[in-house]
mmCIF file of C-alpha atoms in Angstrom:
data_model
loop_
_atom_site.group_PDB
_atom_site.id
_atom_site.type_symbol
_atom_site.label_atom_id
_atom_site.label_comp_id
_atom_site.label_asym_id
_atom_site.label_seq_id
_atom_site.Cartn_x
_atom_site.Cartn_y
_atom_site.Cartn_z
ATOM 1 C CA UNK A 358 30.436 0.609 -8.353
ATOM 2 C CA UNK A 359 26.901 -0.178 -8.860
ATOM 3 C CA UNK A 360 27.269 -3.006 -10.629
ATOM 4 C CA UNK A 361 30.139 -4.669 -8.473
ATOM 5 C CA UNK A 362 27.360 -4.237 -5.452
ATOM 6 C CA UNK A 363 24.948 -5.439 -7.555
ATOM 7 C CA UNK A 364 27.091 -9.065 -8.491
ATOM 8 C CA UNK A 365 27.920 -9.471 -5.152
ATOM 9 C CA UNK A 366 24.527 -9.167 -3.993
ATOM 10 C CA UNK A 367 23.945 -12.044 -5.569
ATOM 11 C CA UNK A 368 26.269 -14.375 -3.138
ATOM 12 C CA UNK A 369 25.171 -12.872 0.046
ATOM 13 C CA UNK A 370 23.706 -14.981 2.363
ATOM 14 C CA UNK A 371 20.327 -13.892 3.671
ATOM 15 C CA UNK A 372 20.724 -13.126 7.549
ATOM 16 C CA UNK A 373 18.574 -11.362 9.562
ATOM 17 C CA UNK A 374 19.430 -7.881 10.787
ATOM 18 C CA UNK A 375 18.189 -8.006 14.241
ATOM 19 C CA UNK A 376 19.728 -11.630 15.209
ATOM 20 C CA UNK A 377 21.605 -12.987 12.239
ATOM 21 C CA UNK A 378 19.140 -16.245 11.228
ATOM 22 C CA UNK A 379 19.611 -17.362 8.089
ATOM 23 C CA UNK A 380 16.921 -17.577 5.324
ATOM 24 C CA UNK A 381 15.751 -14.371 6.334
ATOM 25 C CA UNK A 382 16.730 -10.569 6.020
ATOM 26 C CA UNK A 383 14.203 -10.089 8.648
ATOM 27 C CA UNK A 384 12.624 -13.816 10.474
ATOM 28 C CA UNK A 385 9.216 -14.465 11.710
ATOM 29 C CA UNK A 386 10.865 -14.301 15.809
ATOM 30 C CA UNK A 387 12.196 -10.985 15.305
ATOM 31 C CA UNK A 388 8.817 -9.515 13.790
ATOM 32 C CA UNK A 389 7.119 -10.656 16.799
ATOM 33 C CA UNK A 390 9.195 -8.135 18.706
ATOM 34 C CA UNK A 391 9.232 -5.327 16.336
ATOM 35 C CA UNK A 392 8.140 -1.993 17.563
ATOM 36 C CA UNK A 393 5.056 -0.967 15.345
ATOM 37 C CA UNK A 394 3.645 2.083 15.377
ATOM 38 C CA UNK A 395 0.531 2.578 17.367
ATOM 39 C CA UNK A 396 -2.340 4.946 15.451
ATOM 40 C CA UNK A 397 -1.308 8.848 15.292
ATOM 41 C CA UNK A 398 -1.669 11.976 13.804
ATOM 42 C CA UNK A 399 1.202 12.481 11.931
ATOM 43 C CA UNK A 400 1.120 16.347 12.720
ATOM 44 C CA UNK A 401 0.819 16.314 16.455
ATOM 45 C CA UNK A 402 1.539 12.916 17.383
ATOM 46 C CA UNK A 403 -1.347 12.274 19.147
ATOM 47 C CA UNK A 404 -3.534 9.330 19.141
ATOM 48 C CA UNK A 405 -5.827 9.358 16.051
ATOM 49 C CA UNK A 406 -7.884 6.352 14.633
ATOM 50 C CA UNK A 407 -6.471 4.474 11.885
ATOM 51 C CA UNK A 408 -3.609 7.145 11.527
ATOM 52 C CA UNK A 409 -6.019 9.669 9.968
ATOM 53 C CA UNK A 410 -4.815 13.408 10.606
ATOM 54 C CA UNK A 411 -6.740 15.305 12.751
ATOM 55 C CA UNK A 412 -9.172 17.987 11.081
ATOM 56 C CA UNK A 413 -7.085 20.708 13.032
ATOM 57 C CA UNK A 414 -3.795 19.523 11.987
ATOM 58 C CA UNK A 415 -5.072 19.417 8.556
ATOM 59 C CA UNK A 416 -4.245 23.226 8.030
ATOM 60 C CA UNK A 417 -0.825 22.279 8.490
ATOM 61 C CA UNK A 418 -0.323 19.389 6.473
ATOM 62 C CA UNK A 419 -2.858 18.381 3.245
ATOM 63 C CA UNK A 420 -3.123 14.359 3.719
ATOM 64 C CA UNK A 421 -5.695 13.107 5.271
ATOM 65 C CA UNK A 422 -3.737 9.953 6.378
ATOM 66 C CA UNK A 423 -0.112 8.596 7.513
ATOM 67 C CA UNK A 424 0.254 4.778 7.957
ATOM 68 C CA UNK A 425 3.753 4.251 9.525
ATOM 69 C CA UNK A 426 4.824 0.611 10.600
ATOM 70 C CA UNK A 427 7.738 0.923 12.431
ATOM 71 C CA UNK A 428 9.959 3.334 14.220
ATOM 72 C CA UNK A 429 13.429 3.873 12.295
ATOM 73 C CA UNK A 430 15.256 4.485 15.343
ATOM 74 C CA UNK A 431 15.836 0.857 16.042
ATOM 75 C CA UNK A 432 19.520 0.098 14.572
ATOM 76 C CA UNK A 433 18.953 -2.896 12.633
ATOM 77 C CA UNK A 434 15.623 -1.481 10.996
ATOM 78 C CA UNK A 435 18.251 1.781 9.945
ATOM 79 C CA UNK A 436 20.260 -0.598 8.533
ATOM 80 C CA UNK A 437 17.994 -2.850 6.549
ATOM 81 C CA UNK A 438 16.386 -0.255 4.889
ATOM 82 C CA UNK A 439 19.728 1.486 3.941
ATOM 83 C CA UNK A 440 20.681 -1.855 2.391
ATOM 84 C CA UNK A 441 17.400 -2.484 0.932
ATOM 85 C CA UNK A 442 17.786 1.186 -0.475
ATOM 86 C CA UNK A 443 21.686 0.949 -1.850
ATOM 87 C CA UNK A 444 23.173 -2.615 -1.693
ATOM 88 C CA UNK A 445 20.148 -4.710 -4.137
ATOM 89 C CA UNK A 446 18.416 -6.092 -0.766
ATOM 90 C CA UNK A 447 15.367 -4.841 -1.913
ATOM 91 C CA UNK A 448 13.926 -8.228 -0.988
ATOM 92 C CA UNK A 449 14.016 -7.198 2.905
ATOM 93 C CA UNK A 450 11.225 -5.068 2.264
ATOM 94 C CA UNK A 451 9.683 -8.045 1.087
ATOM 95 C CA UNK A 452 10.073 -9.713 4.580
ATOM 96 C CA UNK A 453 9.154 -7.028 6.515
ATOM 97 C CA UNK A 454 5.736 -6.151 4.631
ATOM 98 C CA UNK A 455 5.031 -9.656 4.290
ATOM 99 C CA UNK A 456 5.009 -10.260 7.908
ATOM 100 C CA UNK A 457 2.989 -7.225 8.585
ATOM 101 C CA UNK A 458 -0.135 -8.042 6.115
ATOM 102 C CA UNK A 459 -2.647 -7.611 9.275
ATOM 103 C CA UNK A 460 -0.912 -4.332 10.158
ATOM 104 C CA UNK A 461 -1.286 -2.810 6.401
ATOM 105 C CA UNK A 462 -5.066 -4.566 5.844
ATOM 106 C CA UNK A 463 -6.056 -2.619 9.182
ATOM 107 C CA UNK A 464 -5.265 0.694 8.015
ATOM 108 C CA UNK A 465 -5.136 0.778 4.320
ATOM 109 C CA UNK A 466 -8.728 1.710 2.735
ATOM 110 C CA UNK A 467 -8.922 -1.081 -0.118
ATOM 111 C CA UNK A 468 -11.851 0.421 -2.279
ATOM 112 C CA UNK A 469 -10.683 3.461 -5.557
ATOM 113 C CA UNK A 470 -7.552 3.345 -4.440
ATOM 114 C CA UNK A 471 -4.069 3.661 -6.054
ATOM 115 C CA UNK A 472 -0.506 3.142 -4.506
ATOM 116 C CA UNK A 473 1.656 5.502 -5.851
ATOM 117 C CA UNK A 474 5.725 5.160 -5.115
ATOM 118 C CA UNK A 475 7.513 8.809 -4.249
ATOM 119 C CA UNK A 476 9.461 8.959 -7.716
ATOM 120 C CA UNK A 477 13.475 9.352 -7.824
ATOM 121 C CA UNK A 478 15.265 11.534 -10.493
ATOM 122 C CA UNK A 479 15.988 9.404 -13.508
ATOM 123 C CA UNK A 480 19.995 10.236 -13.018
ATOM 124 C CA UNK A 481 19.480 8.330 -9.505
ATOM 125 C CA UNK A 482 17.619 5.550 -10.740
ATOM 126 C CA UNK A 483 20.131 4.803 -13.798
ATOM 127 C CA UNK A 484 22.859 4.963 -10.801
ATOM 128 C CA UNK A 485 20.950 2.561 -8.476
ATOM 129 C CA UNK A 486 18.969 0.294 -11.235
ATOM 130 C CA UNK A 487 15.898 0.698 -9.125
ATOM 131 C CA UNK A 488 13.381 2.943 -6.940
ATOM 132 C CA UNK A 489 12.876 1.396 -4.116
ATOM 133 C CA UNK A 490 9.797 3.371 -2.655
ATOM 134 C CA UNK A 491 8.359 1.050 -6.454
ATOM 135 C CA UNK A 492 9.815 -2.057 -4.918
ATOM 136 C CA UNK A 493 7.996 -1.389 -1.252
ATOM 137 C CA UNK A 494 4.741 -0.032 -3.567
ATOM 138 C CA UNK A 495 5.221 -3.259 -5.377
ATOM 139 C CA UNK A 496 5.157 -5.654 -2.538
ATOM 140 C CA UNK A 497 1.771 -3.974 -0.770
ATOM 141 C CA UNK A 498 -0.347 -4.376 -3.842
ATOM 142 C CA UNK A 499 0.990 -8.038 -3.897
ATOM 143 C CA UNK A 500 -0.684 -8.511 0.109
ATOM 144 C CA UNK A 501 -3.515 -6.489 -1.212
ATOM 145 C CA UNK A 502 -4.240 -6.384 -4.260
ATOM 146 C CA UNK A 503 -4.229 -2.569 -4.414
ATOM 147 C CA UNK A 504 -2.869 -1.398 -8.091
ATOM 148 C CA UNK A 505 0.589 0.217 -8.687
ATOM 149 C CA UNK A 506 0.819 3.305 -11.032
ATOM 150 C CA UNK A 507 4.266 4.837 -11.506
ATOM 151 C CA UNK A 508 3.451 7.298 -14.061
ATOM 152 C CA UNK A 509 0.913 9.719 -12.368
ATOM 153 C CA UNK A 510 4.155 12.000 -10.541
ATOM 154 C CA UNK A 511 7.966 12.330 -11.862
ATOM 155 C CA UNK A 512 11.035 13.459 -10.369
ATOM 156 C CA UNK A 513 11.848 16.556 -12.441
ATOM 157 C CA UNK A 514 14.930 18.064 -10.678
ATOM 158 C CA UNK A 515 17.979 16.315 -9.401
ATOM 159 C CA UNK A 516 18.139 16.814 -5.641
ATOM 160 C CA UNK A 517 20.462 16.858 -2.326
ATOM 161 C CA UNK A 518 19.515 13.558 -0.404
ATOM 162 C CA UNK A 519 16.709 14.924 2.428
ATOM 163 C CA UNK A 520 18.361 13.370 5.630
ATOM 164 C CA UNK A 521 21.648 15.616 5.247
ATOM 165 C CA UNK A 522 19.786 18.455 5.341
ATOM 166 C CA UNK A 523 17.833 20.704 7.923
ATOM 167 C CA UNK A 524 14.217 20.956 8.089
ATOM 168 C CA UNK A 525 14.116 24.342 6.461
ATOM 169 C CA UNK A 526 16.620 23.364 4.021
ATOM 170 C CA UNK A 527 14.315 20.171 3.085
ATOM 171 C CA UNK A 528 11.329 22.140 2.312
ATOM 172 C CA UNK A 529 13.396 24.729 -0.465
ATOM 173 C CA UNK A 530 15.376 21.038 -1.375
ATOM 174 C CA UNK A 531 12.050 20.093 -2.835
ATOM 175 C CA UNK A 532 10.396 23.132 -4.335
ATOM 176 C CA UNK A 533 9.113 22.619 -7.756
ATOM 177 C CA UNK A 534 10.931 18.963 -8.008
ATOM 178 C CA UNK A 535 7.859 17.454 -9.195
ATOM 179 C CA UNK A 536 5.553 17.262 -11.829
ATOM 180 C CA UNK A 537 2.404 15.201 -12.593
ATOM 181 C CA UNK A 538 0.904 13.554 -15.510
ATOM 182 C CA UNK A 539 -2.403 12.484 -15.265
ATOM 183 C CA UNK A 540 -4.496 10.288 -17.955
ATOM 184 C CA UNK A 541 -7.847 8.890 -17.455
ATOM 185 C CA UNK A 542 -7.838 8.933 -13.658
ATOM 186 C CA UNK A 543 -11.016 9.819 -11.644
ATOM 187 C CA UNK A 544 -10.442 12.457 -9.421
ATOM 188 C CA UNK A 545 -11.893 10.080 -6.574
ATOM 189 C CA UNK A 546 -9.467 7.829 -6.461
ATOM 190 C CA UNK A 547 -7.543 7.333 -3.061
ATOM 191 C CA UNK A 548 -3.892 8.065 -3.629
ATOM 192 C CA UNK A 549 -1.617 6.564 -1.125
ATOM 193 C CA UNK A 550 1.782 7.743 -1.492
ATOM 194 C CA UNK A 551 4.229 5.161 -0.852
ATOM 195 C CA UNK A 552 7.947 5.763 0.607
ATOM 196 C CA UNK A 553 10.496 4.117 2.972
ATOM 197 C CA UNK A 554 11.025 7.097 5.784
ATOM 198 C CA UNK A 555 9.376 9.710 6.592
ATOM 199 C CA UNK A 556 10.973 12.527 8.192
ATOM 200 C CA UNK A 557 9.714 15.687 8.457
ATOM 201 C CA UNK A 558 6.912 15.640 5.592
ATOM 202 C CA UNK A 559 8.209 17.353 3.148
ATOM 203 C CA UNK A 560 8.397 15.351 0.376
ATOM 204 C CA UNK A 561 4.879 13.909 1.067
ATOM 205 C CA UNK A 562 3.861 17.498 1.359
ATOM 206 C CA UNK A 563 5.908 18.454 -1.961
ATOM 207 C CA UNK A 564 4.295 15.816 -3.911
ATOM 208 C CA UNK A 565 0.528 16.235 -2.535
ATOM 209 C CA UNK A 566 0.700 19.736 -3.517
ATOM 210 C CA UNK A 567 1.322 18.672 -6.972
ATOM 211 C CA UNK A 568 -1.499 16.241 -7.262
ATOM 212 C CA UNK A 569 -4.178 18.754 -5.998
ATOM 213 C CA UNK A 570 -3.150 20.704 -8.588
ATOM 214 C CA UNK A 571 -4.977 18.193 -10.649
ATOM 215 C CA UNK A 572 -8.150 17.965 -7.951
ATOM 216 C CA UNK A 573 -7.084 14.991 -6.170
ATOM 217 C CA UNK A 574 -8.484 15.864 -3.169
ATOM 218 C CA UNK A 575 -8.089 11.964 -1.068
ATOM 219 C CA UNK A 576 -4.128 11.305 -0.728
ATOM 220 C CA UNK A 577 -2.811 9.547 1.204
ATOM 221 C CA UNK A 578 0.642 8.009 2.360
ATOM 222 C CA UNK A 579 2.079 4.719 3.554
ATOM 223 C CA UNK A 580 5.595 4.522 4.953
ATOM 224 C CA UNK A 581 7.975 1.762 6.547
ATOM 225 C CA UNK A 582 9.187 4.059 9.437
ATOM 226 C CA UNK A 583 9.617 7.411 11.174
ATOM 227 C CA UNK A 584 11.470 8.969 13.621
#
């Protein structure tokens, strides 16, 4: 099934998903309307400079910072990422980050840092032929020039997809799913993990808790959309 999506995918036409243009998955016009994200804490949801999370939200949650472009309720931006995610359109990403360069150079700190992409069990990547929280990672270090690593955190358990599941049920979903591997790093380095949606945290959460193991103490995250 994967591969008959994956041959088609190579005849579709490129339209845009919020009003059909060609050439595009997602056109210049249509970014000019596009409901970004203003800065927040991710915690509370109030206003907090350059998305940072405020010291007393940072008891709850252990990043220091959530960048979030867009807001996932917006039909078309549900559906481009569920394409981009299953159907090879992986290149939409492309067109929405692309378009958004200001947005990211604004709140992403440039200097030790790292962008590392939320992994997927291997099972789910042979299925899908990709990861696309690597393709998203992959197109921000291209706007600015921030390096990739994809072999700092693996996906060690196969797990129940997140968004059909309840917030509690999320959190157990992910317990002990990861595991890190660490060479020659310095333990200064900004870590900004790198994902599609965020939802309720807790695979952020899941994953930071793995690096401090290892004393990363700065990490991050950078995300498409929210709720």
């Amino acid at each position: 099934m994967q591969l008959f999506s994956f041959i088609f995918s190579l005849f579709w036409e490129k339209k845009c998903y919020a009003c059909g243009q060609v050439w595009h998955f997602f056109c210049p016009a249509c970014n000019n309307t596009l409901d970004i994200y203003k800065p927040y804490c991710y915690v509370c949801k109030e206003y907090s400079h350059s998305f940072n999370t405020h010291k007393k939200c940072s008891t709850y949650f252990p990043l220091k910072q959530v960048v979030v472009l867009t807001h996932y309720r917006q039909a078309w931006i549900k559906k481009l990422i569920r394409h981009a995610k299953y159907y090879n359109k992986y290149s939409s990403f492309e067109d929405l980050i692309s378009q958004n360069k200001d947005f990211f150079s604004q709140y992403v700190d440039a200097k030790k840092t790292l962008f590392v992409p939320i992994p997927i069990h291997t099972v789910r990547k042979w299925k899908r032929w990709y990861n696309q929280s690597e393709k998203i990672a992959y197109y921000l270090s291209s706007i600015l020039d921030i390096p990739v690593n994809i072999k700092i955190i693996y996906k060690k358990k196969y797990t129940k997809h997140q968004s059909h599941l309840s917030q509690n049920e999320r959190r157990k979903n992910l317990q002990s799913s990861f595991w890190v591997r660490v060479n020659n790093l310095s333990k200064d380095t900004i870590i900004y993990l790198v994902d599609d949606v965020v939802s309720t945290g807790s695979t952020l959460i899941e994953a930071t808790k793995e690096l401090q193991k290892f004393w990363f103490t700065d990490i991050r995250a950078i995300v498409l959309a929210s709720d």
